[in-house]
PDB file of C-alpha atoms in Angstrom:
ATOM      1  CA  UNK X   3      -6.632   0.567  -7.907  1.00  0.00           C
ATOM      2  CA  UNK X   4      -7.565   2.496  -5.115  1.00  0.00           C
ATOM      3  CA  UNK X   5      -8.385   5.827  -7.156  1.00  0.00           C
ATOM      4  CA  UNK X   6      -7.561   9.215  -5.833  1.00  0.00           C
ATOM      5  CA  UNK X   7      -6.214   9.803  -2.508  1.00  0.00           C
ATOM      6  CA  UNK X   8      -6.656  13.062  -0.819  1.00  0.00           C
ATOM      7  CA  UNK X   9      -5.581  13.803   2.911  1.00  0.00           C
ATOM      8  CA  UNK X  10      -7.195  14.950   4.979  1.00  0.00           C
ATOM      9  CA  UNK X  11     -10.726  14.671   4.562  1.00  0.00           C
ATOM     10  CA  UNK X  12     -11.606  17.698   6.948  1.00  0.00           C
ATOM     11  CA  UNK X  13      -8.806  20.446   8.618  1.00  0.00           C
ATOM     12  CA  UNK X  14      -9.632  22.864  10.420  1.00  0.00           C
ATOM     13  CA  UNK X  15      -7.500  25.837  10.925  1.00  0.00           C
ATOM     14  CA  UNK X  16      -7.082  29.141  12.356  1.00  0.00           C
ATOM     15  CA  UNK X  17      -6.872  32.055  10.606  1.00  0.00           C
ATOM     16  CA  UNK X  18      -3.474  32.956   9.821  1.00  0.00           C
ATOM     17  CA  UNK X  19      -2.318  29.250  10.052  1.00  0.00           C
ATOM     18  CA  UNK X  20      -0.827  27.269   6.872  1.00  0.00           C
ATOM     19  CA  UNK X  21      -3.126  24.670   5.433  1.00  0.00           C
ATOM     20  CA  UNK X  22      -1.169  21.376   3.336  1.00  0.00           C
ATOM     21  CA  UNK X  23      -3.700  19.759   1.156  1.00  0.00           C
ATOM     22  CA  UNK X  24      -2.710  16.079  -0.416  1.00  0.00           C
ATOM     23  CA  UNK X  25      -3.543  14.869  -3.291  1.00  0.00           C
ATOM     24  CA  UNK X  26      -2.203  11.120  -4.769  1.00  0.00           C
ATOM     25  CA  UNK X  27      -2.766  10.566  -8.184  1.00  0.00           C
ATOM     26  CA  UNK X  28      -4.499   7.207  -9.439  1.00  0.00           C
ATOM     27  CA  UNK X  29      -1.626   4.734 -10.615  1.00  0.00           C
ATOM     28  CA  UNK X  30      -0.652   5.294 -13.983  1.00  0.00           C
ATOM     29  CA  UNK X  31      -1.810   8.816 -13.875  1.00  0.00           C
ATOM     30  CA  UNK X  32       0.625  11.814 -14.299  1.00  0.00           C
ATOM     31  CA  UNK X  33      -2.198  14.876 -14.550  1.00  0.00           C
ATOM     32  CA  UNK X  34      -3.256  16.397 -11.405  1.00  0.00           C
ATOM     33  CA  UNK X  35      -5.731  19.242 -11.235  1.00  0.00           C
ATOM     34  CA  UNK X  36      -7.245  20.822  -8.179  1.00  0.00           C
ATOM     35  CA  UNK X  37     -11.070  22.418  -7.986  1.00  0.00           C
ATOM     36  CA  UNK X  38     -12.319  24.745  -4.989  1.00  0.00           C
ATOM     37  CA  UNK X  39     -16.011  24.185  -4.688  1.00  0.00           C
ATOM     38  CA  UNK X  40     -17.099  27.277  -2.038  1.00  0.00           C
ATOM     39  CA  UNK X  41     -20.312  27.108  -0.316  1.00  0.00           C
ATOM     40  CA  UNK X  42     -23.638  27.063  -2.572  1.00  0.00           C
ATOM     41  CA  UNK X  43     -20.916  26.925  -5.259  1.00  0.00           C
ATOM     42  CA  UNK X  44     -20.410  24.668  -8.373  1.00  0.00           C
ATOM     43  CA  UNK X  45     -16.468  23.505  -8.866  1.00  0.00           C
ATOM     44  CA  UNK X  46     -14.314  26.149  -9.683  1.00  0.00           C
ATOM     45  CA  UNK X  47     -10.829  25.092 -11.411  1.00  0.00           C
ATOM     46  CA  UNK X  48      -7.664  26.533 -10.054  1.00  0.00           C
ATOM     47  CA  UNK X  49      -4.742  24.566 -11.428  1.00  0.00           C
ATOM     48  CA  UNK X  50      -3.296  21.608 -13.106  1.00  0.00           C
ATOM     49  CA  UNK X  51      -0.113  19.856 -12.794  1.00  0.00           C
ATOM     50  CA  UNK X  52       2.383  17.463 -14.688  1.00  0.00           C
ATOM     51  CA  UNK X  53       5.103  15.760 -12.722  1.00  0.00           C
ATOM     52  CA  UNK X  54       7.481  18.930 -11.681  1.00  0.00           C
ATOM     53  CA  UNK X  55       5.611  21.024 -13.852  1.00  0.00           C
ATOM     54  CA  UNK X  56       2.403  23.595 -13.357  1.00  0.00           C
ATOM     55  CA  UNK X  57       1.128  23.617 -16.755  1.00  0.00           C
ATOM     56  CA  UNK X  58      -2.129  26.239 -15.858  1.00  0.00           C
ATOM     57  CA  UNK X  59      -2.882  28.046 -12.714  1.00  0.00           C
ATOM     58  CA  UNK X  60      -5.156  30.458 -13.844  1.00  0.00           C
ATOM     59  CA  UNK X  61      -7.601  29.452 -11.398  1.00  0.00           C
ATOM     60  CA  UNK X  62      -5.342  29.816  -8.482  1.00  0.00           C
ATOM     61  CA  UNK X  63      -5.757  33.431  -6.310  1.00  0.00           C
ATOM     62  CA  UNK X  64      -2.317  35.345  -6.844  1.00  0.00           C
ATOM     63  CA  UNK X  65      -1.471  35.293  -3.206  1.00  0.00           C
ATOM     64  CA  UNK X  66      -0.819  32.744  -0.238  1.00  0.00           C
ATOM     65  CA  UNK X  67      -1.813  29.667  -2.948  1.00  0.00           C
ATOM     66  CA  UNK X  68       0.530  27.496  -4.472  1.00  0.00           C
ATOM     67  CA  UNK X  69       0.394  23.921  -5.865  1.00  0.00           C
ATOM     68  CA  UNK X  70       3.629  21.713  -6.495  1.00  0.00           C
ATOM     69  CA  UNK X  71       3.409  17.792  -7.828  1.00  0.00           C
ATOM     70  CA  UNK X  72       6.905  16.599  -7.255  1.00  0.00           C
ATOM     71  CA  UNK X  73       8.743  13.604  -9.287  1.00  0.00           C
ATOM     72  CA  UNK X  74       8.027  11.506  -6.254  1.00  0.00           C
ATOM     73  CA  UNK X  75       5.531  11.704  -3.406  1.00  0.00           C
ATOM     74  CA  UNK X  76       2.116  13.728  -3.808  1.00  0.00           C
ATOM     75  CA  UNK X  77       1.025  16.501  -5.004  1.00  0.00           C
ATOM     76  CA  UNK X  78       0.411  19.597  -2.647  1.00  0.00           C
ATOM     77  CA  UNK X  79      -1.715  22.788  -2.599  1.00  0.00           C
ATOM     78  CA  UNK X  80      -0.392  24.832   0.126  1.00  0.00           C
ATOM     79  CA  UNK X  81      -2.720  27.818   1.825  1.00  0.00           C
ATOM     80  CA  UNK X  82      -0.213  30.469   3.703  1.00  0.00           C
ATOM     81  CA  UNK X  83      -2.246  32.493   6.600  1.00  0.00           C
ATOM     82  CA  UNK X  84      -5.547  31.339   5.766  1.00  0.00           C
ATOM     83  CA  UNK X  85      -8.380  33.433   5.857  1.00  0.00           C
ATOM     84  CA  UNK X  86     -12.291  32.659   6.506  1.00  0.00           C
ATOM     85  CA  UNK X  87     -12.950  32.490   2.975  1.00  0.00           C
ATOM     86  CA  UNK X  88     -10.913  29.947   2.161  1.00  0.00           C
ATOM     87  CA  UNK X  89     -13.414  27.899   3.776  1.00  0.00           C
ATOM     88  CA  UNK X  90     -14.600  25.429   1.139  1.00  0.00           C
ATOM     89  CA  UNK X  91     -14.409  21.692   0.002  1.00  0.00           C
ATOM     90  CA  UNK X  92     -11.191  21.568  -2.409  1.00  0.00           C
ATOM     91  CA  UNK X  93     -11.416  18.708  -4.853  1.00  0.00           C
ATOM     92  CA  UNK X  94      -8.147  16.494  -6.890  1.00  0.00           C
ATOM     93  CA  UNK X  95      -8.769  14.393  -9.685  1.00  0.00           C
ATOM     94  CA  UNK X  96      -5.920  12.568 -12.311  1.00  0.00           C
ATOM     95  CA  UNK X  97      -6.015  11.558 -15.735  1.00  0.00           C
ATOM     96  CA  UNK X  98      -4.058   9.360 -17.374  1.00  0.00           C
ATOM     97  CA  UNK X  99      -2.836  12.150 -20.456  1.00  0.00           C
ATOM     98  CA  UNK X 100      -4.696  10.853 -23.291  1.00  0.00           C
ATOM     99  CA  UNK X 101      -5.112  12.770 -26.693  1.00  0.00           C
ATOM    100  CA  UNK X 102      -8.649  14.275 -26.442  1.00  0.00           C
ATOM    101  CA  UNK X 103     -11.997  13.610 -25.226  1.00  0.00           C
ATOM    102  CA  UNK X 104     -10.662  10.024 -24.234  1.00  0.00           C
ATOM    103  CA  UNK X 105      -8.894  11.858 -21.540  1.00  0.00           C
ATOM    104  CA  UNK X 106     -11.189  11.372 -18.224  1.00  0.00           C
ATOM    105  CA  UNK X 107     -10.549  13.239 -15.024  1.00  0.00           C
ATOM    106  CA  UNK X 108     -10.997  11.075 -11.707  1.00  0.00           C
ATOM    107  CA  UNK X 109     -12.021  12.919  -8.700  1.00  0.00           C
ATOM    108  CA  UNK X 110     -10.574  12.183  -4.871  1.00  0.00           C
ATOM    109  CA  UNK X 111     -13.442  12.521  -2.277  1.00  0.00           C
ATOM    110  CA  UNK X 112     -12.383  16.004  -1.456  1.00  0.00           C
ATOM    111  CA  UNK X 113     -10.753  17.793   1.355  1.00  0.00           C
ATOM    112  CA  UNK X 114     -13.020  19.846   3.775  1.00  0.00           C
ATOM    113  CA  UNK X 115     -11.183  23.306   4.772  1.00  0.00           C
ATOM    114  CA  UNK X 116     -12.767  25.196   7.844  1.00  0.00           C
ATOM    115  CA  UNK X 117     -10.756  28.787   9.061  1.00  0.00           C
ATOM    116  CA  UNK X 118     -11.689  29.636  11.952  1.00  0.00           C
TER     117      UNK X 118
ATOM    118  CA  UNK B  12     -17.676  34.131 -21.034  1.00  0.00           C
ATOM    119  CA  UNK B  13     -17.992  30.222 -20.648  1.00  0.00           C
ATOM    120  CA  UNK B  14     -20.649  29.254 -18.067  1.00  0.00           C
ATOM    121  CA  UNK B  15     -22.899  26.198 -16.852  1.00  0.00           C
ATOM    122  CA  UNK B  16     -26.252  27.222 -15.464  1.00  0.00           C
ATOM    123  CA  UNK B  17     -28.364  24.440 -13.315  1.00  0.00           C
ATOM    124  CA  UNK B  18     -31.432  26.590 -12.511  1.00  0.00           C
ATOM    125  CA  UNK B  19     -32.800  24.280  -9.563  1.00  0.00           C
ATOM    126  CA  UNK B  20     -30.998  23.434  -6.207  1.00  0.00           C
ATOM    127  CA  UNK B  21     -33.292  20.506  -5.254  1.00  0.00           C
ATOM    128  CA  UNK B  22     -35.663  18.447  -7.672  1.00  0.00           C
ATOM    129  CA  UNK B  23     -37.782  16.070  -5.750  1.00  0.00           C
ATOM    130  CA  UNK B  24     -40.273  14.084  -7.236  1.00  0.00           C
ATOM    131  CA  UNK B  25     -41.680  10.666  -6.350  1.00  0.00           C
ATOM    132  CA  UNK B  26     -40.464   7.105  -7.267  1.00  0.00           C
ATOM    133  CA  UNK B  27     -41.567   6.250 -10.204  1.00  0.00           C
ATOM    134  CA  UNK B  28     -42.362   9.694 -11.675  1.00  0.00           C
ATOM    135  CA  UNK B  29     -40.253  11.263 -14.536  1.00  0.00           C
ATOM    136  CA  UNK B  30     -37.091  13.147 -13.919  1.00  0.00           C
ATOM    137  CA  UNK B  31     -36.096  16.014 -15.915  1.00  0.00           C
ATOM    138  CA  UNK B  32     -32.240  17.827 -14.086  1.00  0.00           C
ATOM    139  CA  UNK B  33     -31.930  21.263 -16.155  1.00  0.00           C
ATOM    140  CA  UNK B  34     -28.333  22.716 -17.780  1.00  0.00           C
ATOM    141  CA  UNK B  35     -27.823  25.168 -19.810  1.00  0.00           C
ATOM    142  CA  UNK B  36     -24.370  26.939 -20.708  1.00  0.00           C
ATOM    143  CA  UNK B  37     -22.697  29.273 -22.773  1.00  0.00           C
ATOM    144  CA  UNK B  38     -19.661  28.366 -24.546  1.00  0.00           C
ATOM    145  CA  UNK B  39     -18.386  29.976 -28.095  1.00  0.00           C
ATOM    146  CA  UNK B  40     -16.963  26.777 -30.163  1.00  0.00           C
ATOM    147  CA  UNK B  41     -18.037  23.325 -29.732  1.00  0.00           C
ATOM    148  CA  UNK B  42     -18.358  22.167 -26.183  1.00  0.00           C
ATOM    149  CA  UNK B  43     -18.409  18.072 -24.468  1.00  0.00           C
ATOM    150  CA  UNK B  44     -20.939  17.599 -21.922  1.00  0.00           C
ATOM    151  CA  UNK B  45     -20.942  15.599 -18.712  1.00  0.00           C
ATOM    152  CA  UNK B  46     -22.879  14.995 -16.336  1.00  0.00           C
ATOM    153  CA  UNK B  47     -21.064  13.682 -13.025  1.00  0.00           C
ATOM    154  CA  UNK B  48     -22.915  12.132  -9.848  1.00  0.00           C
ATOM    155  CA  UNK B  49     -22.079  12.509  -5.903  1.00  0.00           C
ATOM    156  CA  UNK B  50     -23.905  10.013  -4.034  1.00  0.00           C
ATOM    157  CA  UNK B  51     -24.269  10.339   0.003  1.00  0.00           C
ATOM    158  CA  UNK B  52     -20.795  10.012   1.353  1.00  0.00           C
ATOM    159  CA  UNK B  53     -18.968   8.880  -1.953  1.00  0.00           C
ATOM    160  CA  UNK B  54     -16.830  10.930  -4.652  1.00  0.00           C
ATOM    161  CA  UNK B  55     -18.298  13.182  -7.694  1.00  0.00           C
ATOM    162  CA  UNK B  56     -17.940  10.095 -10.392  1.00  0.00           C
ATOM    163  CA  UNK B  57     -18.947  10.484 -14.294  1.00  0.00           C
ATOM    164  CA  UNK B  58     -22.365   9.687 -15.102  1.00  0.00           C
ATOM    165  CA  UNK B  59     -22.531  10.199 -18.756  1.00  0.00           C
ATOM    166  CA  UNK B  60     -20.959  12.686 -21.738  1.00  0.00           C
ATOM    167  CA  UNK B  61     -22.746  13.572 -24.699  1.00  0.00           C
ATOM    168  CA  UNK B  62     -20.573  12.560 -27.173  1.00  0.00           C
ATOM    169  CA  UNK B  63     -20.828   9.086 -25.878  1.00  0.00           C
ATOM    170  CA  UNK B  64     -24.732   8.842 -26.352  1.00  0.00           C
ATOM    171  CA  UNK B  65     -25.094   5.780 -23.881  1.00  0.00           C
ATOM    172  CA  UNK B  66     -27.812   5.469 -21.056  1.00  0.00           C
ATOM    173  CA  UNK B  67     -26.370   4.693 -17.825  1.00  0.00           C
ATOM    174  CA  UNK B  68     -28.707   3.522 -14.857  1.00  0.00           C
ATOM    175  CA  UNK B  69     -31.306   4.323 -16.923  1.00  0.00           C
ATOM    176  CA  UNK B  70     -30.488   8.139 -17.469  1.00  0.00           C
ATOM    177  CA  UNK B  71     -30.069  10.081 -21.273  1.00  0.00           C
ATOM    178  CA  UNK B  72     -28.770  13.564 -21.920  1.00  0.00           C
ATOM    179  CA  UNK B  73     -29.254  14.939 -25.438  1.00  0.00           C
ATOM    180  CA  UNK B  74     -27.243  17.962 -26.001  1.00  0.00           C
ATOM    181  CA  UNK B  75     -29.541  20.292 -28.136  1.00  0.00           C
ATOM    182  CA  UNK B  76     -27.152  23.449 -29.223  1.00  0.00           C
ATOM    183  CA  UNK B  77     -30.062  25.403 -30.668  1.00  0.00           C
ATOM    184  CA  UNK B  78     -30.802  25.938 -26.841  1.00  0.00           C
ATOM    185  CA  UNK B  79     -27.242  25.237 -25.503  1.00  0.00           C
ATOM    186  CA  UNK B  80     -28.987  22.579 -23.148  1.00  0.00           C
ATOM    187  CA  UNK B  81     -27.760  19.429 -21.930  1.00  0.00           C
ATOM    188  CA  UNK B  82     -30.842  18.126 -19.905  1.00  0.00           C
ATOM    189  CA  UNK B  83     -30.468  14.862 -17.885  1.00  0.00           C
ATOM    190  CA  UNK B  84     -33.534  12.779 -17.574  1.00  0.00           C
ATOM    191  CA  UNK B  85     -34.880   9.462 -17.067  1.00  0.00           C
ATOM    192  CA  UNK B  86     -38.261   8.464 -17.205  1.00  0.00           C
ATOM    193  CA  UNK B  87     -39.119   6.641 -14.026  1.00  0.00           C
ATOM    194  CA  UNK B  88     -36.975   7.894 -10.994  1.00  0.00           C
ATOM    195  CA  UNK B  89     -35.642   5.014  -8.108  1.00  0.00           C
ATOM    196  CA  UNK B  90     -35.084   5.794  -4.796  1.00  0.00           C
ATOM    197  CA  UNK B  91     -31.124   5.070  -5.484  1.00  0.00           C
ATOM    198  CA  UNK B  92     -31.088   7.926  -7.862  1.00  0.00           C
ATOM    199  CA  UNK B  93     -31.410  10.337  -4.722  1.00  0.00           C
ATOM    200  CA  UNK B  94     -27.838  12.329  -4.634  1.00  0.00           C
ATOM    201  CA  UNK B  95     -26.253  15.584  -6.153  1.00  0.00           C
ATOM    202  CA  UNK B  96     -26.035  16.362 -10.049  1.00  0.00           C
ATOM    203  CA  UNK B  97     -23.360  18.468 -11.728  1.00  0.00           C
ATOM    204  CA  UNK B  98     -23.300  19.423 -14.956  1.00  0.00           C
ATOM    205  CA  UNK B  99     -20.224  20.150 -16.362  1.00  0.00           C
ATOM    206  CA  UNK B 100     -18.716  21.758 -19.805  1.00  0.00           C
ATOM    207  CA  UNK B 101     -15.337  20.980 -21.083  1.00  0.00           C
ATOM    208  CA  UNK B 102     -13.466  24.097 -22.162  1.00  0.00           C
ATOM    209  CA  UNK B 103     -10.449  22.927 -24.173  1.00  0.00           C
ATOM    210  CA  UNK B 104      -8.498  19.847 -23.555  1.00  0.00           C
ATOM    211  CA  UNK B 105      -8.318  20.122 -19.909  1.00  0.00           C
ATOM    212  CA  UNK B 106     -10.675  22.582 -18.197  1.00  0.00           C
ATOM    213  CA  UNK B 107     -13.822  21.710 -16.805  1.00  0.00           C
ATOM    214  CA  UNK B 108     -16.244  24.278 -15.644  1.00  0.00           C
ATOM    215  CA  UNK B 109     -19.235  23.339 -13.211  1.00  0.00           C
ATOM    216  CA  UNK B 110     -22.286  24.120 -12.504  1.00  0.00           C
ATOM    217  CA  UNK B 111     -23.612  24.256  -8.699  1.00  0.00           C
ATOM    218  CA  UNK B 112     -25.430  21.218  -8.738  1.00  0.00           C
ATOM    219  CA  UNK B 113     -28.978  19.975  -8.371  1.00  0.00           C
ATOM    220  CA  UNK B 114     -29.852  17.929  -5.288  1.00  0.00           C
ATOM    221  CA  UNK B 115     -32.255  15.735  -6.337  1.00  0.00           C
ATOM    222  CA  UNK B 116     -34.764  13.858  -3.473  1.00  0.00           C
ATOM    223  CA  UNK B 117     -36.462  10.735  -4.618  1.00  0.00           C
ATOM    224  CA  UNK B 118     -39.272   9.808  -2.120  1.00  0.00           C
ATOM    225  CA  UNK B 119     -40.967   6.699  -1.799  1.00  0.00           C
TER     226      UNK B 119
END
């Protein structure tokens, strides 16, 4: 099991540009949540996913953000016309769905975001 | 509000020496603690949770609600043990919240 896959590790973009984060999902798992960790920052939640559904996105900003995990292929946060302070690591993990405390989030290594 | 404090950015001490990481949060029912574990160049991974009361690589958290702590320690630090702490509170069934981490240096 090769645990979670995120891609890319770094992107760099310019402001204004779109930025497409991936995220695949250990095997087995059908939870997906995504964390921004900003500079001198601990992880922040912004939103977590079922297959074709977004169950919480309270963490996500209102505008330019949005997160999709589709019945086949990963799942996506998508960045419209990013600004400098999007600038920060952005972190997936899965979980399997358990009941409870028996439910453990696995983290991807993280994708690195730098607007220039 | 719910909230994970980790009062020191970097903790060094010496090999062998005591290790004592710092949390403290704020949370109105009945929390789970973890503590997770990013070493150089690898992914945050779970280190321990309180409700599990286990000792991994040598490292115990007790969580003490009377001061709404969740201390990591260990009592002789390796060199191995060098790498970023986060402390982390689970709010509900899904939500974690973070703190910012403690780097912690072990030198030889």
């Amino acid at each position: 099991n090769a645990g979670v896959m995120q891609n890319p590790r770094h992107l760099v973009r310019r402001r204004g540009q779109e930025a497409r984060l991936r995220c695949s999902p250990m095997k087995g798992h059908s939870h997906v949540y995504w964390y921004r960790q900003l500079p001198e920052e601990g992880l922040k939640f912004m939103v977590y996913l079922q297959k074709e559904n977004i169950i919480d996105e309270s963490g996500m900003p209102k505008e330019r953000f949005s997160a999709e995990f589709p019945k086949e292929g990963p799942s996506i946060l998508r960045i419209q016309q990013v600004v400098r302070g999007d600038s920060a690591a952005y972190f997936c993990a899965s979980s399997p769905g358990l009941a409870g405390s028996r439910d453990e989030q696995f983290f991807g290594p993280g994708t690195r975001l730098t607007v220039l | 509000a719910q909230r994970v404090t980790q009062p020191e950015k970097l903790l060094s001490v010496f090999k062998g020496a005591p290790v004592e990481l710092k949390c403290n949060y704020s949370y109105s029912g009945s929390p789970e603690l973890f503590w997770y574990v990013q070493y150089s160049r690898q992914r945050l991974q779970l280190l321990l949770r309180h409700i599990s009361r286990e000792s991994i690589k040598g490292f115990t958290a007790d969580l003490n609600k009377g001061e709404t702590s969740f201390h990591l320690k260990k009592p002789f630090a390796q060199e191995e043990d060098s790498a970023m702490y986060y402390c982390a509170l689970k709010g509900g069934t899904y939500k974690y919240i973070f703190g910012t981490g403690t780097r912690l240096k072990v030198l030889a």
